[in-house]
Amino acid sequence: MKKRHAFTLVELLVVIAIIGVLIALLLPAVQQAREAARRMSCSNQLKQLGLAMHNYHDTYRALPARVGGTDYQLKRLSGWIGILPFIEEKALYDRIASGDGVEPSFGPRPWRDFAPFETQVQKLICPSETEEAINPDKYDGKGSANYAFSIGDCCRYSLDHQAYESRGVFSFYNYCNFKKITDGLSNTVMLGEKGLGTDEKNLIGGIVVTGSPWVVNDQDGINPGICQAMRPLGKRYPTSTETANFNGRRWSDGAVNLQGFCTILAPNSPSCSRKTNDWSESITTASSYHPGGANAVFCDGSVSFIPETIDTGDLSKMAPQSGPSPYGVWGAMGSKSGQESAAGL
């Protein structure tokens, strides 16, 4: 009998099929491991930003305002600019502070041409963010940020360019210090994640997120329950070019739709704006590309993962002006002096 020195076609196909099955079984595990590593790295970056906020507070006896600057900048400079020296970006801060010979100290309005504002600060980008969304050409050539300032369980924005104190830690032209956070540093959210929006369908986990705000009729106000009802899985909502790219864009611009978020709707819920501009009153929601929720750093510097299933209380109520938050645990985490019971957090 002759010795056989090769596989038969059937044997080869069986081996290929077995290899294919093994790859199919291993690939999800590998992807999950990679995402777990990216999520850990993202959490560590938030931890460093929390530490930078504490160092800033130790230096200036207050946290930065979410929005600052002079009338020349239309009072639109974000709090990230003041934080730059505390995250090893002093050279960039000095470039902004000194101007460029054409623009004065601290530059022009954030949407105008100014090279420092076009710089992408990598410490403000989560590793889970898509490369396509990070591309500065997607939104007027300016650098972006995946991390945003908490304004708490409110959605008001100062329309008259006057100082305004939100229920959260960060406000328009208002510098909060730790003494004002009477609900406790460990109970109050300071910073959180926002996935960048693009002109495409802006779906994370099959739902509309803050990258594509829904415009609510001006007469209707902004009702959280109406906004939340736009969440059904698998359903896509129309969006406009004007609002599609707001989320996380222009790290140098402190407008709430760009660099802020509310603790009203749970992470990865929709966002709603009264008008199609970047400064109008809005419910702008935390979001991320991590499955099931988003990271947040509290005022004591600790970082926690906030699940999409977090209690949001009674979403039929409008944003409060004072007192306990009606928006459950998530709303209580956002308010700095809502007098909510710490035991409920």
Short mmCIF file of C-alpha atoms in Angstrom, two decimals:
data_model
loop_
_atom_site.label_atom_id
_atom_site.label_comp_id
_atom_site.label_asym_id
_atom_site.label_seq_id
_atom_site.Cartn_x
_atom_site.Cartn_y
_atom_site.Cartn_z
CA MET A 1 0.00 0.00 0.00
CA LYS A 2 1.18 3.54 -0.76
CA LYS A 3 1.76 6.01 2.12
CA ARG A 4 -0.37 9.11 2.02
CA HIS A 5 1.65 12.36 2.37
CA ALA A 6 -1.11 15.01 2.20
CA PHE A 7 -4.49 16.01 3.66
CA THR A 8 -7.62 15.24 1.76
CA LEU A 9 -9.87 18.12 0.79
CA VAL A 10 -12.42 17.10 3.41
CA GLU A 11 -9.79 17.03 6.17
CA LEU A 12 -8.52 20.47 5.14
CA LEU A 13 -12.03 21.92 5.20
CA VAL A 14 -12.66 20.42 8.64
CA VAL A 15 -9.45 21.98 10.01
CA ILE A 16 -10.35 25.38 8.52
CA ALA A 17 -13.85 25.16 10.01
CA ILE A 18 -12.43 24.34 13.46
CA ILE A 19 -10.02 27.28 13.25
CA GLY A 20 -12.88 29.56 12.19
CA VAL A 21 -15.01 28.47 15.16
CA LEU A 22 -12.11 29.06 17.57
CA ILE A 23 -11.52 32.54 16.16
CA ALA A 24 -15.24 33.32 16.43
CA LEU A 25 -15.18 32.25 20.06
CA LEU A 26 -11.99 34.11 20.94
CA LEU A 27 -12.63 37.39 19.08
CA PRO A 28 -15.37 38.72 21.41
CA ALA A 29 -13.22 37.88 24.43
CA VAL A 30 -10.26 39.73 22.88
CA GLN A 31 -12.45 42.73 22.06
CA GLN A 32 -13.87 42.77 25.59
CA ALA A 33 -10.36 42.64 27.03
CA ARG A 34 -9.27 45.52 24.81
CA GLU A 35 -12.29 47.60 25.78
CA ALA A 36 -11.69 46.82 29.46
CA ALA A 37 -8.14 48.13 29.05
CA ARG A 38 -9.37 51.25 27.24
CA ARG A 39 -11.99 51.84 29.92
CA MET A 40 -9.33 51.51 32.63
CA SER A 41 -7.10 53.97 30.79
CA CYS A 42 -10.04 56.36 30.42
CA SER A 43 -10.77 56.07 34.14
CA ASN A 44 -7.12 56.81 34.93
CA GLN A 45 -7.21 59.94 32.76
CA LEU A 46 -10.28 61.16 34.62
CA LYS A 47 -8.47 60.46 37.88
CA GLN A 48 -5.60 62.68 36.71
CA LEU A 49 -8.04 65.43 35.73
CA GLY A 50 -9.63 65.20 39.16
CA LEU A 51 -6.19 65.56 40.74
CA ALA A 52 -5.50 68.56 38.49
CA MET A 53 -8.74 70.18 39.71
CA HIS A 54 -7.60 69.71 43.31
CA ASN A 55 -4.21 71.23 42.55
CA TYR A 56 -5.93 74.16 40.86
CA HIS A 57 -8.17 74.59 43.91
CA ASP A 58 -5.16 74.48 46.23
CA THR A 59 -3.53 77.23 44.16
CA TYR A 60 -6.49 79.57 43.59
CA ARG A 61 -8.82 78.56 46.46
CA ALA A 62 -11.56 77.75 43.94
CA LEU A 63 -12.24 75.57 40.93
CA PRO A 64 -12.23 77.12 37.45
CA ALA A 65 -15.44 78.48 35.98
CA ARG A 66 -16.88 76.39 33.20
CA VAL A 67 -16.96 79.55 31.09
CA GLY A 68 -14.74 82.62 31.48
CA GLY A 69 -12.73 85.11 29.47
CA THR A 70 -13.33 88.73 28.54
CA ASP A 71 -15.83 90.46 26.27
CA TYR A 72 -13.30 90.07 23.45
CA GLN A 73 -13.69 86.29 23.77
CA LEU A 74 -17.44 86.80 24.24
CA LYS A 75 -16.88 85.22 27.68
CA ARG A 76 -16.72 81.77 26.08
CA LEU A 77 -13.31 80.40 27.16
CA SER A 78 -13.62 77.00 28.83
CA GLY A 79 -12.28 75.92 32.20
CA TRP A 80 -9.85 73.54 30.47
CA ILE A 81 -7.61 76.48 29.60
CA GLY A 82 -6.90 77.23 33.26
CA ILE A 83 -6.30 73.53 33.96
CA LEU A 84 -3.63 73.13 31.24
CA PRO A 85 -0.62 73.89 33.52
CA PHE A 86 -1.86 71.24 35.96
CA ILE A 87 -1.96 68.46 33.33
CA GLU A 88 1.57 69.03 32.02
CA GLU A 89 0.43 71.36 29.23
CA LYS A 90 2.00 74.58 30.49
CA ALA A 91 3.66 75.28 27.13
CA LEU A 92 0.24 75.29 25.46
CA TYR A 93 -1.18 77.48 28.23
CA ASP A 94 1.68 79.98 27.76
CA ARG A 95 0.98 80.13 24.01
CA ILE A 96 -2.66 80.93 24.74
CA ALA A 97 -1.86 83.43 27.47
CA SER A 98 0.69 85.33 25.35
CA GLY A 99 -1.37 85.55 22.15
CA ASP A 100 0.19 85.21 18.72
CA GLY A 101 0.96 88.78 17.66
CA VAL A 102 -2.38 89.05 15.87
CA GLU A 103 -4.69 87.96 18.66
CA PRO A 104 -4.23 89.34 22.20
CA SER A 105 -3.61 87.46 25.42
CA PHE A 106 -5.86 84.37 25.69
CA GLY A 107 -6.78 84.64 22.06
CA PRO A 108 -10.04 85.33 20.21
CA ARG A 109 -13.46 83.76 20.50
CA PRO A 110 -12.91 79.99 20.54
CA TRP A 111 -14.41 79.35 17.10
CA ARG A 112 -12.04 81.76 15.36
CA ASP A 113 -8.62 80.95 13.88
CA PHE A 114 -6.03 80.61 16.64
CA ALA A 115 -3.41 77.86 16.46
CA PRO A 116 -3.42 76.91 20.19
CA PHE A 117 -7.17 76.22 20.06
CA GLU A 118 -6.57 73.85 17.13
CA THR A 119 -4.20 71.72 19.23
CA GLN A 120 -5.59 68.36 20.30
CA VAL A 121 -4.88 67.77 24.00
CA GLN A 122 -4.60 63.98 24.19
CA LYS A 123 -5.31 63.91 27.92
CA LEU A 124 -8.84 65.09 27.09
CA ILE A 125 -9.54 62.19 24.72
CA CYS A 126 -10.79 58.80 25.95
CA PRO A 127 -9.01 55.81 24.32
CA SER A 128 -12.42 54.30 23.48
CA GLU A 129 -13.33 57.24 21.25
CA THR A 130 -13.45 56.54 17.51
CA GLU A 131 -10.58 57.80 15.35
CA GLU A 132 -13.06 59.21 12.85
CA ALA A 133 -14.73 61.42 15.45
CA ILE A 134 -11.40 62.74 16.77
CA ASN A 135 -10.48 64.03 13.31
CA PRO A 136 -10.39 67.85 13.75
CA ASP A 137 -11.68 68.34 10.21
CA LYS A 138 -15.04 66.97 11.40
CA TYR A 139 -15.72 70.22 13.24
CA ASP A 140 -14.05 73.51 12.22
CA GLY A 141 -10.50 72.27 12.82
CA LYS A 142 -10.52 72.75 16.60
CA GLY A 143 -9.38 70.25 19.25
CA SER A 144 -12.06 68.23 21.05
CA ALA A 145 -12.62 66.75 24.51
CA ASN A 146 -14.31 63.58 25.76
CA TYR A 147 -14.47 64.92 29.32
CA ALA A 148 -16.93 67.60 30.37
CA PHE A 149 -17.93 69.78 33.32
CA SER A 150 -20.96 68.88 35.41
CA ILE A 151 -23.60 71.61 35.73
CA GLY A 152 -25.74 69.32 37.89
CA ASP A 153 -29.47 68.72 37.61
CA CYS A 154 -30.25 71.90 35.70
CA CYS A 155 -30.20 73.01 32.09
CA ARG A 156 -30.19 76.80 32.30
CA TYR A 157 -27.53 78.76 30.46
CA SER A 158 -26.79 82.44 31.13
CA LEU A 159 -28.16 84.20 28.07
CA ASP A 160 -27.21 87.71 29.19
CA HIS A 161 -23.50 86.87 29.70
CA GLN A 162 -23.75 87.57 33.42
CA ALA A 163 -22.33 85.38 36.18
CA TYR A 164 -24.66 82.52 36.97
CA GLU A 165 -24.36 79.75 39.57
CA SER A 166 -25.72 76.39 38.48
CA ARG A 167 -26.83 73.64 40.85
CA GLY A 168 -23.75 71.70 39.83
CA VAL A 169 -20.07 72.36 40.46
CA PHE A 170 -19.33 74.36 37.29
CA SER A 171 -21.09 77.50 36.12
CA PHE A 172 -20.90 80.50 33.83
CA TYR A 173 -18.39 83.01 35.21
CA ASN A 174 -18.79 81.53 38.67
CA TYR A 175 -15.89 79.98 40.58
CA CYS A 176 -17.03 77.30 43.00
CA ASN A 177 -14.92 76.28 45.99
CA PHE A 178 -15.20 73.11 48.03
CA LYS A 179 -16.95 74.93 50.89
CA LYS A 180 -19.99 75.43 48.65
CA ILE A 181 -20.31 71.69 48.08
CA THR A 182 -22.34 71.02 51.19
CA ASP A 183 -23.67 67.66 49.98
CA GLY A 184 -20.16 66.24 50.39
CA LEU A 185 -17.22 65.94 48.00
CA SER A 186 -17.59 62.16 47.73
CA ASN A 187 -21.30 62.52 46.81
CA THR A 188 -21.00 65.21 44.12
CA VAL A 189 -20.04 64.63 40.48
CA MET A 190 -17.39 66.98 39.13
CA LEU A 191 -16.48 65.73 35.63
CA GLY A 192 -17.85 63.09 33.29
CA GLU A 193 -17.60 61.63 29.80
CA LYS A 194 -19.19 62.76 26.54
CA GLY A 195 -18.77 60.76 23.33
CA LEU A 196 -17.97 62.99 20.37
CA GLY A 197 -20.73 63.61 17.85
CA THR A 198 -20.34 63.37 14.09
CA ASP A 199 -22.50 64.10 11.07
CA GLU A 200 -23.42 60.42 10.81
CA LYS A 201 -26.19 58.67 12.75
CA ASN A 202 -24.53 59.21 16.15
CA LEU A 203 -25.67 55.93 17.68
CA ILE A 204 -23.92 54.43 20.68
CA GLY A 205 -25.37 51.08 21.67
CA GLY A 206 -28.23 51.56 19.23
CA ILE A 207 -29.63 54.74 20.83
CA VAL A 208 -29.42 58.42 20.13
CA VAL A 209 -26.87 60.07 22.41
CA THR A 210 -25.63 63.57 23.09
CA GLY A 211 -23.78 63.77 19.80
CA SER A 212 -27.11 64.44 18.10
CA PRO A 213 -29.34 66.72 20.21
CA TRP A 214 -33.05 66.74 19.49
CA VAL A 215 -34.55 70.18 19.07
CA VAL A 216 -37.66 70.74 21.18
CA ASN A 217 -40.26 73.35 20.27
CA ASP A 218 -39.49 76.66 21.95
CA GLN A 219 -42.93 76.86 23.55
CA ASP A 220 -42.71 73.37 25.02
CA GLY A 221 -39.73 74.11 27.24
CA ILE A 222 -37.37 71.24 27.97
CA ASN A 223 -39.14 68.42 29.73
CA PRO A 224 -36.84 65.51 30.69
CA GLY A 225 -39.61 62.98 30.22
CA ILE A 226 -40.24 64.12 26.63
CA CYS A 227 -36.51 64.00 25.95
CA GLN A 228 -36.17 60.51 27.47
CA ALA A 229 -39.06 59.23 25.34
CA MET A 230 -36.84 59.70 22.28
CA ARG A 231 -34.66 56.81 23.39
CA PRO A 232 -36.29 53.61 21.99
CA LEU A 233 -33.65 51.10 20.95
CA GLY A 234 -33.01 50.76 17.26
CA LYS A 235 -34.91 53.91 16.34
CA ARG A 236 -32.99 56.69 14.63
CA TYR A 237 -33.99 60.30 14.96
CA PRO A 238 -33.35 63.07 12.44
CA THR A 239 -30.70 65.58 13.34
CA SER A 240 -29.45 68.80 11.82
CA THR A 241 -25.99 69.78 10.69
CA GLU A 242 -26.09 72.64 13.21
CA THR A 243 -26.46 70.34 16.23
CA ALA A 244 -24.83 67.08 15.16
CA ASN A 245 -21.31 68.11 16.02
CA PHE A 246 -21.73 70.04 19.27
CA ASN A 247 -20.96 67.23 21.67
CA GLY A 248 -17.43 67.59 23.06
CA ARG A 249 -16.20 69.86 20.30
CA ARG A 250 -13.89 72.86 20.82
CA TRP A 251 -12.28 72.08 24.18
CA SER A 252 -11.45 75.80 24.38
CA ASP A 253 -15.16 76.76 24.25
CA GLY A 254 -17.06 76.48 27.53
CA ALA A 255 -20.60 76.53 26.09
CA VAL A 256 -22.63 73.92 27.94
CA ASN A 257 -23.60 72.02 24.76
CA LEU A 258 -19.92 71.66 23.95
CA GLN A 259 -18.14 71.15 27.28
CA GLY A 260 -20.86 70.57 29.86
CA PHE A 261 -23.36 67.89 30.86
CA CYS A 262 -26.41 67.55 33.11
CA THR A 263 -27.17 64.88 35.69
CA ILE A 264 -30.80 64.57 34.65
CA LEU A 265 -31.08 61.74 32.12
CA ALA A 266 -28.95 58.63 32.61
CA PRO A 267 -25.71 58.25 30.62
CA ASN A 268 -26.19 57.47 26.92
CA SER A 269 -29.71 58.93 26.91
CA PRO A 270 -30.74 61.57 24.33
CA SER A 271 -29.95 65.26 24.60
CA CYS A 272 -32.49 67.99 23.88
CA SER A 273 -31.95 71.64 23.01
CA ARG A 274 -34.46 74.46 22.66
CA LYS A 275 -32.75 75.83 19.56
CA THR A 276 -30.19 74.80 16.93
CA ASN A 277 -27.30 76.80 18.38
CA ASP A 278 -24.47 75.83 20.70
CA TRP A 279 -25.42 78.11 23.60
CA SER A 280 -29.14 77.57 24.09
CA GLU A 281 -30.83 76.01 27.10
CA SER A 282 -30.36 72.25 26.84
CA ILE A 283 -30.47 68.91 28.54
CA THR A 284 -27.07 67.62 27.49
CA THR A 285 -26.34 64.10 28.66
CA ALA A 286 -23.20 62.19 29.63
CA SER A 287 -22.24 59.48 27.14
CA SER A 288 -19.40 57.15 26.16
CA TYR A 289 -18.41 54.23 23.95
CA HIS A 290 -18.10 51.98 26.99
CA PRO A 291 -20.89 49.39 27.14
CA GLY A 292 -23.56 50.19 29.70
CA GLY A 293 -22.68 53.67 30.94
CA ALA A 294 -19.96 56.29 31.38
CA ASN A 295 -17.21 57.22 33.82
CA ALA A 296 -17.44 60.19 36.20
CA VAL A 297 -15.04 61.73 38.70
CA PHE A 298 -16.38 63.03 42.00
CA CYS A 299 -15.21 66.09 43.87
CA ASP A 300 -13.06 64.02 46.23
CA GLY A 301 -11.10 62.75 43.22
CA SER A 302 -12.63 59.26 43.12
CA VAL A 303 -13.79 57.81 39.79
CA SER A 304 -16.91 55.66 39.36
CA PHE A 305 -18.66 54.05 36.41
CA ILE A 306 -22.21 55.40 36.18
CA PRO A 307 -24.55 52.77 34.65
CA GLU A 308 -27.33 53.55 32.19
CA THR A 309 -29.72 52.01 34.71
CA ILE A 310 -28.99 54.56 37.46
CA ASP A 311 -32.10 55.92 39.21
CA THR A 312 -33.26 59.20 37.63
CA GLY A 313 -36.36 59.77 39.74
CA ASP A 314 -39.33 61.70 38.37
CA LEU A 315 -38.52 62.88 34.84
CA SER A 316 -41.92 64.55 34.49
CA LYS A 317 -40.68 67.43 36.67
CA MET A 318 -38.88 70.45 35.26
CA ALA A 319 -35.37 71.36 36.43
CA PRO A 320 -35.43 72.67 40.03
CA GLN A 321 -34.08 75.99 41.27
CA SER A 322 -33.35 74.85 44.83
CA GLY A 323 -33.80 71.99 47.28
CA PRO A 324 -33.45 68.23 46.71
CA SER A 325 -33.22 66.95 43.16
CA PRO A 326 -36.33 65.30 41.68
CA TYR A 327 -34.09 63.21 39.42
CA GLY A 328 -33.25 60.42 41.81
CA VAL A 329 -29.73 59.29 42.65
CA TRP A 330 -28.21 60.72 39.46
CA GLY A 331 -29.72 64.15 40.05
CA ALA A 332 -28.60 64.11 43.68
CA MET A 333 -25.05 63.30 42.58
CA GLY A 334 -25.07 66.39 40.37
CA SER A 335 -26.40 68.95 42.82
CA LYS A 336 -23.73 70.36 45.11
CA SER A 337 -26.06 71.67 47.82
CA GLY A 338 -29.40 69.99 47.28
CA GLN A 339 -29.57 68.71 50.85
CA GLU A 340 -30.18 65.14 49.66
CA SER A 341 -29.52 62.34 52.11
CA ALA A 342 -26.07 60.84 51.66
CA ALA A 343 -27.55 57.44 52.53
CA GLY A 344 -29.50 57.50 49.30
CA LEU A 345 -26.42 57.88 47.10
#
